[in-house]
XYZ file of C-alpha atoms in Angstrom:
558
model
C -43.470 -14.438 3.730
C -46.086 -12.154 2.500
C -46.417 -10.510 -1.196
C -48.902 -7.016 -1.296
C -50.645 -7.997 -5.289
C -52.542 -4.593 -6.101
C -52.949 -3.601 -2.689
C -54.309 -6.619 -0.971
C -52.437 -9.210 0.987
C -51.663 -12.507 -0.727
C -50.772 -15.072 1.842
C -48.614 -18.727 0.864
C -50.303 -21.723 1.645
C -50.632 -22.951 4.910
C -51.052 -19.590 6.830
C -54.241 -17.989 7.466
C -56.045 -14.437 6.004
C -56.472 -13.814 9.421
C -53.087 -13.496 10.098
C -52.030 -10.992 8.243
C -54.635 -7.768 6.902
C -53.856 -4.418 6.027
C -56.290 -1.811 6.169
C -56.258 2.277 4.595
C -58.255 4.779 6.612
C -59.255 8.550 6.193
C -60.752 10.177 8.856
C -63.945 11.990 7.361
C -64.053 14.702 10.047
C -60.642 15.415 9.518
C -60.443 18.224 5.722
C -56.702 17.673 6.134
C -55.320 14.535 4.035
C -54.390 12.157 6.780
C -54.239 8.128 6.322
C -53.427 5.519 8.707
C -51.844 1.892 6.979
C -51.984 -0.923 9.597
C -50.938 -4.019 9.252
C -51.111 -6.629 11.552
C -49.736 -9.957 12.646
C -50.956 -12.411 15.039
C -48.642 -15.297 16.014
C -48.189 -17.472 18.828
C -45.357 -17.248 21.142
C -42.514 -19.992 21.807
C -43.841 -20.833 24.947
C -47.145 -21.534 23.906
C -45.785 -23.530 21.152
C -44.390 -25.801 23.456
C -47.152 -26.104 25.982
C -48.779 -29.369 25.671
C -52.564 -29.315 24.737
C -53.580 -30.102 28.102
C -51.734 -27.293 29.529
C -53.143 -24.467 26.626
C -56.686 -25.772 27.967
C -56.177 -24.889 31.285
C -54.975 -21.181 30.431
C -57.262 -18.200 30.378
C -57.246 -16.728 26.835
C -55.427 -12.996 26.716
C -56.841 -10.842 23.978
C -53.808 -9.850 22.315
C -51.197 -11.341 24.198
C -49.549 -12.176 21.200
C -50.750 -9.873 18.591
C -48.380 -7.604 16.755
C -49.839 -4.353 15.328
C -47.626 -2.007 12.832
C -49.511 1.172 11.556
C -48.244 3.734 9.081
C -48.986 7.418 9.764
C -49.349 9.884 6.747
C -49.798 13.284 7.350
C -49.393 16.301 5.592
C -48.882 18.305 6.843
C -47.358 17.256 9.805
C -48.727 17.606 13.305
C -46.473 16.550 15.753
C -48.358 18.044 18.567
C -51.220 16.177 17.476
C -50.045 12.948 18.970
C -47.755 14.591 21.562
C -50.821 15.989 23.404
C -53.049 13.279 22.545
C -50.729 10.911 24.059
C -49.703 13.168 27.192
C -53.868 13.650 27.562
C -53.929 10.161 28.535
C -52.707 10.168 31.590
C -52.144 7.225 33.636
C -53.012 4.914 30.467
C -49.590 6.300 28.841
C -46.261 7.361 29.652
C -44.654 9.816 27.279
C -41.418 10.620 27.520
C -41.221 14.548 27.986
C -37.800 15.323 26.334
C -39.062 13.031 23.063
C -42.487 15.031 22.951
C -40.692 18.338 23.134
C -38.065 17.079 20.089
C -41.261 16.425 18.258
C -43.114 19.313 18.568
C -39.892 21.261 17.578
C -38.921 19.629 15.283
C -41.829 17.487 13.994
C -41.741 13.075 13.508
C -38.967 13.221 10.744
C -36.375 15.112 12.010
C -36.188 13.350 15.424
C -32.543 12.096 16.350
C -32.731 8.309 15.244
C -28.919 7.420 16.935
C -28.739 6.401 20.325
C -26.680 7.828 23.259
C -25.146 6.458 25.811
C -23.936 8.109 28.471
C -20.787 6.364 31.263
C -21.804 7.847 34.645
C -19.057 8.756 36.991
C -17.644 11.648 39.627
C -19.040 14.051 36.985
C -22.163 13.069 36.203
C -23.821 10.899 39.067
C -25.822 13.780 40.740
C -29.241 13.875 40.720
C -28.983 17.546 38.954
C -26.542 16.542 35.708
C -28.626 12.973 35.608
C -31.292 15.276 34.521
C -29.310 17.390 32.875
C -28.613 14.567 30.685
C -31.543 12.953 30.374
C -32.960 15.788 29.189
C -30.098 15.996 26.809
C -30.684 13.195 25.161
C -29.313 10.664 26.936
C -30.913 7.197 26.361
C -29.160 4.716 28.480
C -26.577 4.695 31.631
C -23.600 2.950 31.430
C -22.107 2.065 34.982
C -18.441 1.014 35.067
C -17.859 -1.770 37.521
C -14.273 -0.867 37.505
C -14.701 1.672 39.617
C -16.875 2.668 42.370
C -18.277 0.255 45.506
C -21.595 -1.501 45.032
C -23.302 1.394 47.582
C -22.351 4.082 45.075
C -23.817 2.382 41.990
C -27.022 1.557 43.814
C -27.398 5.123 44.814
C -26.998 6.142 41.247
C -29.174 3.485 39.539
C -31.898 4.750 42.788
C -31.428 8.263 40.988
C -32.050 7.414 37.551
C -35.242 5.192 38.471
C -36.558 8.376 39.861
C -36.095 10.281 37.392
C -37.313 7.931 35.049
C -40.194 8.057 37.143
C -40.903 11.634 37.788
C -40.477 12.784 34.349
C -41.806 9.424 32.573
C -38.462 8.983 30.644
C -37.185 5.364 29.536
C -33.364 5.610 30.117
C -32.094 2.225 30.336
C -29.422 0.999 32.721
C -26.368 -0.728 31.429
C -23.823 -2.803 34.214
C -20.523 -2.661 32.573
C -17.972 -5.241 33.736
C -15.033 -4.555 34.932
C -13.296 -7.787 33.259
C -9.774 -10.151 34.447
C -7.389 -8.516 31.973
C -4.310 -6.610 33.885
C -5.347 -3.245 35.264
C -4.481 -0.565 37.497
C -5.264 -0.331 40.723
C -7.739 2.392 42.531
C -5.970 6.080 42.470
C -7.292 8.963 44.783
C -7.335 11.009 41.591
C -6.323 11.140 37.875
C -3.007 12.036 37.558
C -1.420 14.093 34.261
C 1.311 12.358 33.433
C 4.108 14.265 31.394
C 6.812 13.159 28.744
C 9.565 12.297 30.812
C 7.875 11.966 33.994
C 8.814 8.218 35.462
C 6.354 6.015 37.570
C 7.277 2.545 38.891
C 4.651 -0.185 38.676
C 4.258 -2.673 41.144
C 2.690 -5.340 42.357
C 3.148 -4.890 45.991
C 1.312 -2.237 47.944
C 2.088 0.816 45.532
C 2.199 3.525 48.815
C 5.771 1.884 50.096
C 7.192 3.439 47.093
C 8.687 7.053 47.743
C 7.215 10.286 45.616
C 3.789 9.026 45.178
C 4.849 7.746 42.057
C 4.111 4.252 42.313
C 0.886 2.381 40.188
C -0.246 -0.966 41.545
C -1.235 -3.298 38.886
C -3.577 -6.204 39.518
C -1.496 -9.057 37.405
C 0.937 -10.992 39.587
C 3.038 -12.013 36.728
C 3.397 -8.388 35.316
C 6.540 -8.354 35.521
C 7.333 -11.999 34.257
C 5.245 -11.059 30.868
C 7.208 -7.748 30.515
C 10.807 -6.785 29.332
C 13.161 -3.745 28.849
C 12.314 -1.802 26.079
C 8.861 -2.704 26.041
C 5.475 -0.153 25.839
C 2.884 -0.355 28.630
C 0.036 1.144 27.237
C -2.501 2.348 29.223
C -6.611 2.648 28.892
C -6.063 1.694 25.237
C -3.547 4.655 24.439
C -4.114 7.710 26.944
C -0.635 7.317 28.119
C 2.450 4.914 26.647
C 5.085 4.235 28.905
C 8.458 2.745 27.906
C 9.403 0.211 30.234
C 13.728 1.297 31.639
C 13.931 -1.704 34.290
C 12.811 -4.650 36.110
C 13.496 -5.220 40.236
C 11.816 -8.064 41.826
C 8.433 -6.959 42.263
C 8.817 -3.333 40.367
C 9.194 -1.798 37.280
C 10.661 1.482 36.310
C 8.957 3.640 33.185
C 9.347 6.261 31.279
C 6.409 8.596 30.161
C 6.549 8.328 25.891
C 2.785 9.638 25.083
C 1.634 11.964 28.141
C -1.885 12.038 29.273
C -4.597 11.367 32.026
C -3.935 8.609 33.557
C -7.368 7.161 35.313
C -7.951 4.488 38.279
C -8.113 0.882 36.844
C -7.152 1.712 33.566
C -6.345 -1.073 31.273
C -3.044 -1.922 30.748
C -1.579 -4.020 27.645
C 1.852 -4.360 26.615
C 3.597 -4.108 23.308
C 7.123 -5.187 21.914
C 8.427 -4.313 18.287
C 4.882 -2.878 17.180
C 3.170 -6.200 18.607
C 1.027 -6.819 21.260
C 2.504 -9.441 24.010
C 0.310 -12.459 24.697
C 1.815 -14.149 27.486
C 0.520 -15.371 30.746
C -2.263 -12.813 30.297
C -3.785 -13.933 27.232
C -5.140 -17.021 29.735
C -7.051 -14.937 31.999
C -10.804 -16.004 31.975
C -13.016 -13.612 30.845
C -15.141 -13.398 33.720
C -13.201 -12.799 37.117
C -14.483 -13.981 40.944
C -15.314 -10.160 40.945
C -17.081 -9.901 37.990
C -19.472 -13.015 38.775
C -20.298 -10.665 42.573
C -21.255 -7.735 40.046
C -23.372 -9.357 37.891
C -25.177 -11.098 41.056
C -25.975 -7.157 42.190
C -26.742 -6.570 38.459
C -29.649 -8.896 38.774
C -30.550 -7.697 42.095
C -31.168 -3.750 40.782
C -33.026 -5.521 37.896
C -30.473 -3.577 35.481
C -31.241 -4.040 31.186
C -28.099 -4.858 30.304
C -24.909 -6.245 31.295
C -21.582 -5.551 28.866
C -19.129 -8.338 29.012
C -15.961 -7.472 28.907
C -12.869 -8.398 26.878
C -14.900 -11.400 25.530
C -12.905 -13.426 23.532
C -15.343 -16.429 22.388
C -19.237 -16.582 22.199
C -19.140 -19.844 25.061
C -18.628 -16.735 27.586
C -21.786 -15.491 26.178
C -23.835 -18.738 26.101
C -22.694 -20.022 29.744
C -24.045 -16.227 31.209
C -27.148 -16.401 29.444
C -27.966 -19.670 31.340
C -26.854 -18.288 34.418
C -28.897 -15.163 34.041
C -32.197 -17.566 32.748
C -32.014 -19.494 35.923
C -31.508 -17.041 38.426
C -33.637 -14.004 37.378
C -37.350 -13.724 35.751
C -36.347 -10.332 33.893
C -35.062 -9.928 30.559
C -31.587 -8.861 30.968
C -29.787 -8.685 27.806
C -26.251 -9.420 26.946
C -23.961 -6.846 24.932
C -20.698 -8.372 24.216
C -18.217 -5.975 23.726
C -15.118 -6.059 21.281
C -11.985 -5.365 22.771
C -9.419 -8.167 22.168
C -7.735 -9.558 20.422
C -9.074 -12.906 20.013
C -12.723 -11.107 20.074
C -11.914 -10.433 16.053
C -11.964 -13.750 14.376
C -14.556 -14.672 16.887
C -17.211 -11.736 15.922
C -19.231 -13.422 13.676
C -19.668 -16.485 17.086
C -19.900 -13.391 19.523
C -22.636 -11.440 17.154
C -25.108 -14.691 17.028
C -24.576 -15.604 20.343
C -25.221 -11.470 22.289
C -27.822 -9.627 22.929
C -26.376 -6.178 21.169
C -22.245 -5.504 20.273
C -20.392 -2.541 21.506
C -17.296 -1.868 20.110
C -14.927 -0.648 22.600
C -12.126 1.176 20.352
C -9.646 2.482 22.728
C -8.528 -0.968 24.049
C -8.922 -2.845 20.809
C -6.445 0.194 18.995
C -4.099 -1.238 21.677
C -4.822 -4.781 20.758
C -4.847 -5.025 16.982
C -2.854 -2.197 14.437
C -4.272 1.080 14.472
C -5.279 1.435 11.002
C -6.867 -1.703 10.872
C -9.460 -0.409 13.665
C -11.756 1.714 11.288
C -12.546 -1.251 9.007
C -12.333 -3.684 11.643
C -15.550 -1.509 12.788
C -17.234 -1.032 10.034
C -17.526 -4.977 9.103
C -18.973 -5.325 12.536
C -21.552 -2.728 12.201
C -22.751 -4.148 9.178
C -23.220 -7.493 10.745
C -25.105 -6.573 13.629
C -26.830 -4.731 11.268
C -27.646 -7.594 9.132
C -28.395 -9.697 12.249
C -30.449 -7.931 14.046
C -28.613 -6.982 16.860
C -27.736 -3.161 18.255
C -24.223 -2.536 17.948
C -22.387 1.000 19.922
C -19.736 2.279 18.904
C -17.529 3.620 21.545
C -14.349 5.426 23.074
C -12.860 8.172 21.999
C -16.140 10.055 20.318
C -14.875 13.074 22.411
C -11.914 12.600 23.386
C -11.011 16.263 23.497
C -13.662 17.239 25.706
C -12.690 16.072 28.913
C -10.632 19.290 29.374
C -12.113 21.366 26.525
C -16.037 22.968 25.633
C -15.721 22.317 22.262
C -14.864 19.051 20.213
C -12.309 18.810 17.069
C -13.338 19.067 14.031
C -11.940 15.412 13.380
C -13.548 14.197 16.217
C -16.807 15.658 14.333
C -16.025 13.753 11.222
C -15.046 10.560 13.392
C -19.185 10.733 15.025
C -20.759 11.769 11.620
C -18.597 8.437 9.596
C -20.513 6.173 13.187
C -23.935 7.667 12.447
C -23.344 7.047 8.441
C -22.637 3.687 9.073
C -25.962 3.571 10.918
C -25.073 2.123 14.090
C -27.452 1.749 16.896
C -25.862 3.955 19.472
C -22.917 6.129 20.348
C -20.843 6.198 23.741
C -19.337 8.507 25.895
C -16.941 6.998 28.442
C -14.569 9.311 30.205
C -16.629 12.183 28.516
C -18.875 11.773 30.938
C -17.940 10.168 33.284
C -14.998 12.455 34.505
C -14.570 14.657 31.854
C -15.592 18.914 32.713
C -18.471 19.026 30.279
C -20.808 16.155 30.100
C -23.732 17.745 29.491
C -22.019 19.869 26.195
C -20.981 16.555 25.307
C -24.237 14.706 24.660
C -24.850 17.847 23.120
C -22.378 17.507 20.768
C -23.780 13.973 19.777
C -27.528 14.984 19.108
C -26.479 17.661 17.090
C -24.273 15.889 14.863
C -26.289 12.536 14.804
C -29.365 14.472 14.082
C -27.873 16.764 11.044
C -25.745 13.307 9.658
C -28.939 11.112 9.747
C -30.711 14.011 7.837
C -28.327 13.910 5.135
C -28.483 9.836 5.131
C -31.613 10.528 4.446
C -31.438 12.527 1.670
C -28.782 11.140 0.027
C -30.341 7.362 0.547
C -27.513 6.565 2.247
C -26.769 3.364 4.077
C -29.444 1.036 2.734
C -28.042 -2.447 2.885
C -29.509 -6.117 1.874
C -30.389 -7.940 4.747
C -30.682 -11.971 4.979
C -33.474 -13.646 6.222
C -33.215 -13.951 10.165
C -36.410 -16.235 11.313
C -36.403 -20.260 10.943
C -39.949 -20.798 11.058
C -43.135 -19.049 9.145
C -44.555 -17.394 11.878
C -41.103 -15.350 12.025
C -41.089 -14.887 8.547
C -44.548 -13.136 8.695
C -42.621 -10.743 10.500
C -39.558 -10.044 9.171
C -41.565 -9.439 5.950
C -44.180 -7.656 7.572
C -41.649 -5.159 8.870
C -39.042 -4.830 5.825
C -42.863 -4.194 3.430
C -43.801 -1.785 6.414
C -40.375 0.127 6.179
C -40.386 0.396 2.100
C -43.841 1.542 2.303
C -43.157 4.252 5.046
C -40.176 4.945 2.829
C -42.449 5.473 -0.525
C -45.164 7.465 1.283
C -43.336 9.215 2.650
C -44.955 8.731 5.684
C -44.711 10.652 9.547
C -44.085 7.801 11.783
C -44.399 3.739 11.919
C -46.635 2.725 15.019
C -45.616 -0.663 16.396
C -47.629 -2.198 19.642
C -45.329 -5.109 21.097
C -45.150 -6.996 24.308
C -41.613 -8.557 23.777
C -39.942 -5.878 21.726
C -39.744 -8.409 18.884
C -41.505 -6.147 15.869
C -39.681 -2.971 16.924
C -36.732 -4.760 16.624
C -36.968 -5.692 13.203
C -38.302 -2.489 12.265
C -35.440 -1.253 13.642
C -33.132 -3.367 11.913
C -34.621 -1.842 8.058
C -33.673 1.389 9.065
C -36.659 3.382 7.722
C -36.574 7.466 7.148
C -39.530 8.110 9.330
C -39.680 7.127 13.354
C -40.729 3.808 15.164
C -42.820 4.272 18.170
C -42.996 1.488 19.800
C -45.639 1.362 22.851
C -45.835 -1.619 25.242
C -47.019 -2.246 28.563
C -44.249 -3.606 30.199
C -41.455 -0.764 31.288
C -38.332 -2.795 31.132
C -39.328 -3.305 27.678
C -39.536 -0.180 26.931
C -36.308 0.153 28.492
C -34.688 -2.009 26.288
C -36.203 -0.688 23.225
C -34.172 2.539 23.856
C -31.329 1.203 22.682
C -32.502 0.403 19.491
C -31.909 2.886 16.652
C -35.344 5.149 15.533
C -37.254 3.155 18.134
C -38.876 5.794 20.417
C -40.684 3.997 22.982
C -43.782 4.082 24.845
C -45.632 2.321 27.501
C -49.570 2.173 27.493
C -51.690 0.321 29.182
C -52.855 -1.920 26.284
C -56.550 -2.194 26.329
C -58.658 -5.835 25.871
C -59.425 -5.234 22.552
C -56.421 -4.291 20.476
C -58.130 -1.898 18.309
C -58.518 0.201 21.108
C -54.670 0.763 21.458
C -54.742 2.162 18.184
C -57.189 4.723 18.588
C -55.710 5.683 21.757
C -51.978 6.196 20.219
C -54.009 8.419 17.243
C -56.580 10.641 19.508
């Protein structure tokens, strides 16, 4: 840990001055009152911890392979444009995202949109034109369903957004979503409208033998064992609830209760006297034959993150993780999501063990009592939050808006109680993905995140005590490097925090204090970058870091 006594660094015993030194400069060309803080932290990495002697010997020294800079940026008043252009004059040596410099020379460092969006590409959104359409928007990383669409169709789309990425020098971040064992429908030519009343037989046989076009094939071959008369089938978490009137052989006749859109491979779970029914298809595994072929193309397109799920323990998470560690030499991180059931008295496991946590709302509503969602939620949040980890909240943000241009005004309340909570990132599923306006959508999101997060920070709202994460001292430096970097920002009321990382590691702690200002976080590594999108305030970079890390810093600040 690290103490500031009257403004210089006091370090415990047993770590070095060197390692830690913070340093106040004004420019004396500049009449405007401008001061830079930086503090910086130089540890070794894991790997080189575990290198024998001989081996460190042999290696080439890297200047600042391992060093962590974070610099403070006071200015008043502020210049946005200052580092916009400075950065964008750069050139090859940096890649600026164009839609972040724009927000900040609108609407200067403090009032950029901290909240993360997510954005679940489908029929709707998977053109080249309204990828850019929202990018531009706002959009921070892709979410591709596996349960729909052929592996040729999600290449193609991930092809698109690396090209846009590319062309315009955004960071959006590609998320593989999978597609999970528990009972589903199978693939319809369209969405269908179902109507109160309206009756629809599901089957496990080939659903196009049954007459009317109103037969749904479901994947489960003991549907109709686990299933009785009088039961509710509800389906994609709540869209549509259908009362189960009779079982023959292989079929079974329902009865539209709840109308609504009923989408291809939608989730199905069943529910008798106001409980869910855990039968033969509570011992489904996790990860399907399927799901193990998608992840193997996950690693092949290089995606940042694969979503798990229906995960129900964190062994689902551990035994991936190895998979992915042996089989790929990219970071690809792990967001569990929670869905299930048996996901809840797990979370605390499944938070430790993931990557990030992305609370999937519409299936667990269908899985748990309804009112119990909304704290259910907000005791997750608050332990990502405390560990570190990015958590999205997600389903139903917008529910309205797959047919409509304009949101409710609960649905309004519903985003502005996420972003209160502080959670990492919202997501839009069939917004998006098949809804009429996804682009109006994401709009919807930056508007409200960005006016919520204003009044959070006004109001201090949403400051919570955080536990000590790292097990050693060198991760102690910087978790307290970052949480005295974050009050300081806080009591200066300074522009922006300046973080130059390799791995990710500093942002992410940053992150995790939740400061008023912005983090920008420049590395030279692009997936990186790409990963650090997800993170909330982190707004990330990629420079070509120079030999001598002082150079990176006047570089960021020309």
């Amino acid at each position: 840990m690290s103490t500031l006594l009257h403004g210089r660094p006091w370090i415990p015993h047993g770590i070095s001055s060197a390692n830690l030194r913070q340093q106040l400069r004004a420019p004396q060309s500049s009449p405007k009152s401008r001061s830079l803080i930086r503090i910086r932290a130089q540890t070794a990495s894991t790997t080189q911890k575990q290198q024998p002697a001989s081996e460190k010997a042999r290696q080439k020294p890297t200047a600042s392979l391992d060093t962590t800079h974070v610099a403070i940026k006071t200015d008043e008043p502020t210049d946005p444009a200052h580092v916009t252009n400075g950065a964008g004059s750069q050139g090859a040596d940096m890649e600026v995202d164009s839609v972040l410099a724009k927000e900040l020379s609108e609407n200067g460092f403090r009032s950029t949109r901290r909240t993360k969006i997510i954005c679940t590409i489908g029929p709707k959104s998977s053109s080249t034109e309204m990828l850019g359409t929202l990018a531009a928007g706002g959009m921070n990383v892709a979410r591709l369903n596996m349960s729909h669409g052929d592996h040729e169709w999600h290449k193609t789309v991930i092809n698109r957004i690396r090209k846009l990425n590319k062309d315009n020098g955004y960071s959006v971040a590609i998320m593989m979503d999978t597609e999970g064992s528990e009972v589903h429908l199978h693939e319809l030519q369209q969405p269908h409208k179902a109507e109160v009343g309206e009756e629809f037989i599901l089957t496990i046989r080939n659903p196009a033998v049954i007459p009317g076009k109103k037969g749904l094939g479901v994947s489960y071959e003991a549907f109709v064992d686990d299933v009785q008369v009088g039961d509710h089938v509800v389906v994609d978490g709540g869209m549509v609830t259908l009362d189960v009137l009779e079982k023959a052989g292989p079929d079974v006749r329902c009865k539209v209760a709840d109308p609504g859109i009923i989408l291809s491979r939608a989730n199905l779970t069943f529910r008798r006297d106001g409980r869910i029914v855990r039968a033969r298809n509570s011992m489904l595994p996790v990860l399907s034959s399927k799901d193990w072929v998608d992840i193997d193309f996950a690693i092949q397109m290089d995606v940042d993150f694969i979503a798990v799920s229906f995960v129900k323990t964190a062994d689902v998470i551990n035994n991936l993780k190895s998979y992915l560690s042996s089989r790929c030499d990219k970071v690809i991180e792990i967001v569990a999501k929670i869905e299930s059931h048996d996901s809840v008295p797990n979370a605390q496991d499944i938070i430790e063990a993931s990557d990030g946590i992305m609370i999937a709302r519409g299936d667990l509503g269908a899985q748990i009592p309804l009112e119990d969602v909304p704290s259910v939620q907000k005791e997750i949040v608050m332990r990502c939050r405390q560990q570190g980890k990015p958590v999205i909240v997600a389903s139903h943000l917008l529910q309205s808006m797959i047919e409509y241009p304009t949101p409710t005004r609960a649905e309004v309340a519903d985003i502005s109680d996420v972003v209160r909570q502080r959670a990492d990132a919202l997501m839009l599923s069939g917004e998006s993905a098949a809804g009429a306006y996804p682009d109006k959508a994401v709009a919807v999101l930056r508007a409200v995140s960005g006016r919520i997060e204003e009044w959070c920070r006004q109001e201090k709202y949403g400051q919570i005590m955080l536990p000590q994460l790292a097990p050693n001292a060198d991760g102690r430096v910087s978790e307290e490097l970052c949480a005295s970097a974050s009050a300081m920002a806080n009591n200066l009321g300074a522009s922006a925090i300046f973080v130059y990382t390799r791995r990710g590691y500093m942002a992410n702690f940053l992150s995790r204090c939740r400061p008023d200002c912005p983090i920008f976080a420049f590395t030279d590594q692009q997936d990186v970058r790409q990963r650090m999108n997800l993170r909330w305030g982190v707004m990330p970079f990629r420079l070509d870091f120079a030999a001598n890390p002082e150079e990176n810093i006047e570089i960021t600040f020309k």
